[in-house]
Structure formats: structure tokens, C-alpha cells
Coordinates of C-alpha atoms and ligand atoms in Angstrom, one line a residue:
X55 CA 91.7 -18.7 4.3
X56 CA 90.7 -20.9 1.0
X57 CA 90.3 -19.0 -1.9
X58 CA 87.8 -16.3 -2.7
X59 CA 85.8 -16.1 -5.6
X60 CA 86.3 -12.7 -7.7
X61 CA 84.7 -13.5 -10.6
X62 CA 82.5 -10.5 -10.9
X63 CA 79.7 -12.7 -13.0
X64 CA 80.0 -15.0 -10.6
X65 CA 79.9 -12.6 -7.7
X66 CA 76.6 -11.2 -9.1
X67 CA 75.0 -14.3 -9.2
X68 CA 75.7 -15.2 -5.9
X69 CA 74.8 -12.2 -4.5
X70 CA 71.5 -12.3 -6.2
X71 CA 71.0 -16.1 -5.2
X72 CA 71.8 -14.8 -1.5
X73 CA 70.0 -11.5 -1.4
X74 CA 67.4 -13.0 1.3
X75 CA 69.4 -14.4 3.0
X76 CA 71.3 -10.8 3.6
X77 CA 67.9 -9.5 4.5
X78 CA 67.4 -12.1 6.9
X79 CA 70.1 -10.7 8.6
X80 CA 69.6 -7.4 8.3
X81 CA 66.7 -8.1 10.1
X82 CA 68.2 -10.4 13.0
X83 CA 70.5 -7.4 13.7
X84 CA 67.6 -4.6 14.1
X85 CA 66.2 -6.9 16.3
X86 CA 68.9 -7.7 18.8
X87 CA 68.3 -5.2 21.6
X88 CA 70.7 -6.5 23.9
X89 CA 73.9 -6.1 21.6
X90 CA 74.9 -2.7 21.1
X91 CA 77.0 -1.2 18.2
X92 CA 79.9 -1.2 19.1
X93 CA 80.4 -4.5 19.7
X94 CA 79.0 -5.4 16.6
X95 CA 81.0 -3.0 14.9
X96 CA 84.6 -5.1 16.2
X97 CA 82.4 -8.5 15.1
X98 CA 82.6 -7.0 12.0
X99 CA 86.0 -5.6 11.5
X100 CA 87.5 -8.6 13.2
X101 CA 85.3 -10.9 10.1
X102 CA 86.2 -8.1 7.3
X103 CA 90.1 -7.9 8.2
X104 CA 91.1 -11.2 6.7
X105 CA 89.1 -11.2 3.6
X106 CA 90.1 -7.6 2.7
X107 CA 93.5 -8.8 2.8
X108 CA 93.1 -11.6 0.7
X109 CA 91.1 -9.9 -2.2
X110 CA 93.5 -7.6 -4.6
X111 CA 91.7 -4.7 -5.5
X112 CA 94.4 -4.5 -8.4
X113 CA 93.0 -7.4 -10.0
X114 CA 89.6 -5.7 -10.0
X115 CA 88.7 -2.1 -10.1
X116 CA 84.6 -2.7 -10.3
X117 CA 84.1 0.0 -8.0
X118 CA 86.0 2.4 -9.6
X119 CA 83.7 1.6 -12.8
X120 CA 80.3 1.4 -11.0
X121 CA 80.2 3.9 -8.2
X122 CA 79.7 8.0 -7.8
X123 CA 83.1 8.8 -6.0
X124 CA 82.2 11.9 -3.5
X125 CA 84.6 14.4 -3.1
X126 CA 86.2 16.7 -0.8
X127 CA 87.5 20.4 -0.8
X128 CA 90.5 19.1 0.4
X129 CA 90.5 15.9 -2.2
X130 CA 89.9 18.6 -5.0
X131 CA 93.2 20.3 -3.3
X132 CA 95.3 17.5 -3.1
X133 CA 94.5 16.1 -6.7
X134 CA 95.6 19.4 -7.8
X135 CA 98.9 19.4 -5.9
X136 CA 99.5 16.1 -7.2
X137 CA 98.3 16.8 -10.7
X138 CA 100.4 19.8 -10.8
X139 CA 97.6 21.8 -12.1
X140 CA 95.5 25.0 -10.5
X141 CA 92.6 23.9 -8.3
X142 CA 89.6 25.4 -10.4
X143 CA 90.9 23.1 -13.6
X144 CA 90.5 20.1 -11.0
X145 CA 87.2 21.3 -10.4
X146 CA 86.1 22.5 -13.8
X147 CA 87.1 19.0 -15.8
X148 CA 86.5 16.6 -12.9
X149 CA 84.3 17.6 -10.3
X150 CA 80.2 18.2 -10.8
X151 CA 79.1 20.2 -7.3
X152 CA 75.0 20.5 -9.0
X153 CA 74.8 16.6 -8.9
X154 CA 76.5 16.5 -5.6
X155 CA 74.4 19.0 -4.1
X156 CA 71.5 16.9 -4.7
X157 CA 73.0 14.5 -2.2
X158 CA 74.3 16.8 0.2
X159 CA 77.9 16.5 -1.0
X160 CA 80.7 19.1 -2.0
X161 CA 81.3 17.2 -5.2
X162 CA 81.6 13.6 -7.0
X163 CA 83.9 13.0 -10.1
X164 CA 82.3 13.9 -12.9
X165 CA 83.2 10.6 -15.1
X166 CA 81.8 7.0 -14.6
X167 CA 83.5 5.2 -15.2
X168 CA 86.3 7.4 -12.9
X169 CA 88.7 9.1 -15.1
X170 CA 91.5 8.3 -13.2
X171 CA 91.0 4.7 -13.8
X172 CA 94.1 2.8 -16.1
X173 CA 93.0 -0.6 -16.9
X174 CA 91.9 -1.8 -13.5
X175 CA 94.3 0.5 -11.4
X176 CA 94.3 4.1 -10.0
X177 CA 96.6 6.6 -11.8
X178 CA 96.5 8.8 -8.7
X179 CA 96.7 6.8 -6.0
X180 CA 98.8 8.7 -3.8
X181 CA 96.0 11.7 -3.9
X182 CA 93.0 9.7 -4.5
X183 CA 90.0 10.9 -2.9
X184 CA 89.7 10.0 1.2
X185 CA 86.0 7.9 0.2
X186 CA 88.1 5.6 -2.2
X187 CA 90.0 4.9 0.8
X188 CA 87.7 4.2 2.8
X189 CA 85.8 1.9 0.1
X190 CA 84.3 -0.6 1.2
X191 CA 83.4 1.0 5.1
X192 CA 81.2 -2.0 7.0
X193 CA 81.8 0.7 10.2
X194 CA 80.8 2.5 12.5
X195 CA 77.1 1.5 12.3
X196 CA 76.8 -1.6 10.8
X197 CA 73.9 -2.5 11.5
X198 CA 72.2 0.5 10.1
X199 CA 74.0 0.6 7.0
X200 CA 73.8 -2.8 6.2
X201 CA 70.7 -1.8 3.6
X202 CA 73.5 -0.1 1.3
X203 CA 76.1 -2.8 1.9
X204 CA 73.8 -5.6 0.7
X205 CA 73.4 -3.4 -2.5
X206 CA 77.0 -3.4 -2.7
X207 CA 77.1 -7.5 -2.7
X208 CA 76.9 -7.8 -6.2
X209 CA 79.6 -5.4 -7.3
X210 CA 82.2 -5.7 -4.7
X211 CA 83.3 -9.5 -4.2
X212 CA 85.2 -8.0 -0.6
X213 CA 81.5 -6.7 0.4
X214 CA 79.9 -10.1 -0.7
X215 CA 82.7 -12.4 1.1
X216 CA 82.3 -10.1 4.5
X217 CA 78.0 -10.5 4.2
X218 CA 78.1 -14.0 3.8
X219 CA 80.6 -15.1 6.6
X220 CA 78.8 -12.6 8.6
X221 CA 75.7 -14.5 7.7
X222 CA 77.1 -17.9 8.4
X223 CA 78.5 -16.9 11.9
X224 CA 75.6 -15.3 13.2
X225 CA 73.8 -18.6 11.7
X226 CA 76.4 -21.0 14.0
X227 CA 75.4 -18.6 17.1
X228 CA 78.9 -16.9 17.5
X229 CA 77.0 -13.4 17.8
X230 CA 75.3 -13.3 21.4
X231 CA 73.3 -10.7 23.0
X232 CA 74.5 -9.6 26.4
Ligands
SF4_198 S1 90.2 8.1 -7.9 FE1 91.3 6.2 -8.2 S2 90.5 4.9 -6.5 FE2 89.0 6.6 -6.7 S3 87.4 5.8 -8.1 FE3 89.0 6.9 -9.4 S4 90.4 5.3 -10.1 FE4 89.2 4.5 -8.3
SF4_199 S1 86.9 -2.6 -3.2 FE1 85.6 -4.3 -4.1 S2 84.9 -3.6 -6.1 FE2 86.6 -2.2 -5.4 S3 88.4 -3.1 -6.4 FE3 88.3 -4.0 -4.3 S4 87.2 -5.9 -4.5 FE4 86.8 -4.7 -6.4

């Protein structure tokens, strides 16, 4: 794979340059009947897989500055095993559950950027919460969460790799309707 470009100036530039591009896209996909989303789903794994390897997230950290981190009962319980303190400190000085009720969450880390942030790496990263884990998630239902990925373009350069070789494949016809 050549190089990726991490640069997050440069990664919000292109992603603004390409934004109709992504909506062009996001448009092709509502539209293909015949391809169901499963299939899509693997298309989309299989194209994520190799950039998210090549990108280090140590080297970055946007999301960890940019993003509401959702949270868990059993995140809240595991940071405080891991913290060593009692569970209603962990919720008292890190978790808001008014803000997150707004979304239909438990909670979300109170701090933006996240308090556990060091520089550009986790200091918890053994208990951090399951949805930093899982950050960024092109699947299941790609197709119908592509509207919040292509927000996600101009802060995550993994997000912004996986759109635009999406975008170029589906372009060169490799993505075919049964
Ligand atoms: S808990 Fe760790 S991985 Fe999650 S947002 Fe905070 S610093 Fe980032
Ligand atoms: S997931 Fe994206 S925004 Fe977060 S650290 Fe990795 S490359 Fe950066």
C-alpha cells in the first residue's frame, strides 16, 4: 500500500474538496436494489482492513480531541476497576448521563477533549470505553450510515482513506448488483 496522507490539515481539505463526490456515492448505494447489505458490508471491510492497518492511531489521537465518547455501565465499571477508584467517583468526575440522555445513551465522558488523552495516546487503554474500540465502525449497515461517516472524513484520515478507495472502486465497476 503507498503511503497515506495523515496530515490532519491536509486531510480536511481533501475531505472538503471530495465531499460530493462522497455524496455521489452515498447516493449510488441507496440506489442499488439488487446488492444487499451484507455483501456490501464484506466490500467494505475487505477495503478498510488494509488502510486501518497502515494508519497509527498513536501518531494521531484527532478523535479522541473531537468526538463525544458514549459510555457504558459496564465501561463506567471497568474504568473503575482499572482506575482503582469506587464507581460513583468514575461517574461523578467523568461521566455526564443529562447530556447523554438527550441522545439516548447511558453516558459520554464529560471532557472534550477526553480526559484520558496524554499527548496523542490513551492513558487507559486497557479499560477504555468499548465505542473507542470500535472507532471508526464502517459496519454492519454501511450503506445507511454512510451520512455520519462522510462527516467523519475530515477528522479521521482512516475514515477519509476507506471513502475514497471505496469511491474509486465502485467508480472502476468492481461493485456489481446481483
Ligand atoms: S478513553 Fe482513551 S481512546 Fe477513548 S477517547 Fe479517551 S483517550 Fe481516546
Ligand atoms: S481512528 Fe482516525 S482520528 Fe482516531 S486516531 Fe485513528 S486515524 Fe486518528
Amino acid at each position: 500500500m503507498p503511503e497515506l496522507i495523515t496530515d490532519l490539515d491536509a486531510i480536511r481539505r481533501l475531505a472538503l474538496a471530495n465531499r460530493d463526490a462522497f455524496e455521489i456515492l452515498r447516493h449510488q448505494l441507496e440506489a442499488m436494489d439488487g446488492l444487499d447489505d451484507a455483501p456490501l458490508d464484506a466490500f467494505v471491510e475487505a477495503v478498510a482492513a488494509p488502510i486501518s492497518a497502515a494508519i497509527d492511531c498513536t501518531q494521531c489521537g484527532n478523535c479522541c480531541r473531537s468526538l463525544h465518547v458514549y459510555v457504558t455501565p459496564a465501561d463506567a465499571q471497568r474504568l473503575a476497576e482499572g482506575l482503582h477508584v469506587p464507581l460513583d467517583s468514575i461517574e461523578t468526575n467523568y461521566i455526564d448521563h443529562e447530556t447523554a440522555a438527550d441522545e439516548g445513551e447511558w453516558g459520554v465522558l464529560r471532557a472534550r477533549p477526553c480526559a484520558f488523552l496524554r499527548g496523542k495516546l490513551c492513558s487507559i487503554y486497557q479499560q477504555r470505553p468499548d465505542s473507542c474500540r470500535r472507532y471508526p465502525q464502517f459496519t454492519p449497515d454501511f450503506r445507511w450510515t454512510l451520512a455520519d461517516m462522510i462527516n467523519g472524513t475530515a477528522l479521521c484520515p482512516i475514515i477519509y482513506h476507506v471513502l475514497s478507495e471505496i469511491v474509486h472502486r465502485v467508480d472502476a465497476g468492481e461493485l456489481k448488483e446481483a
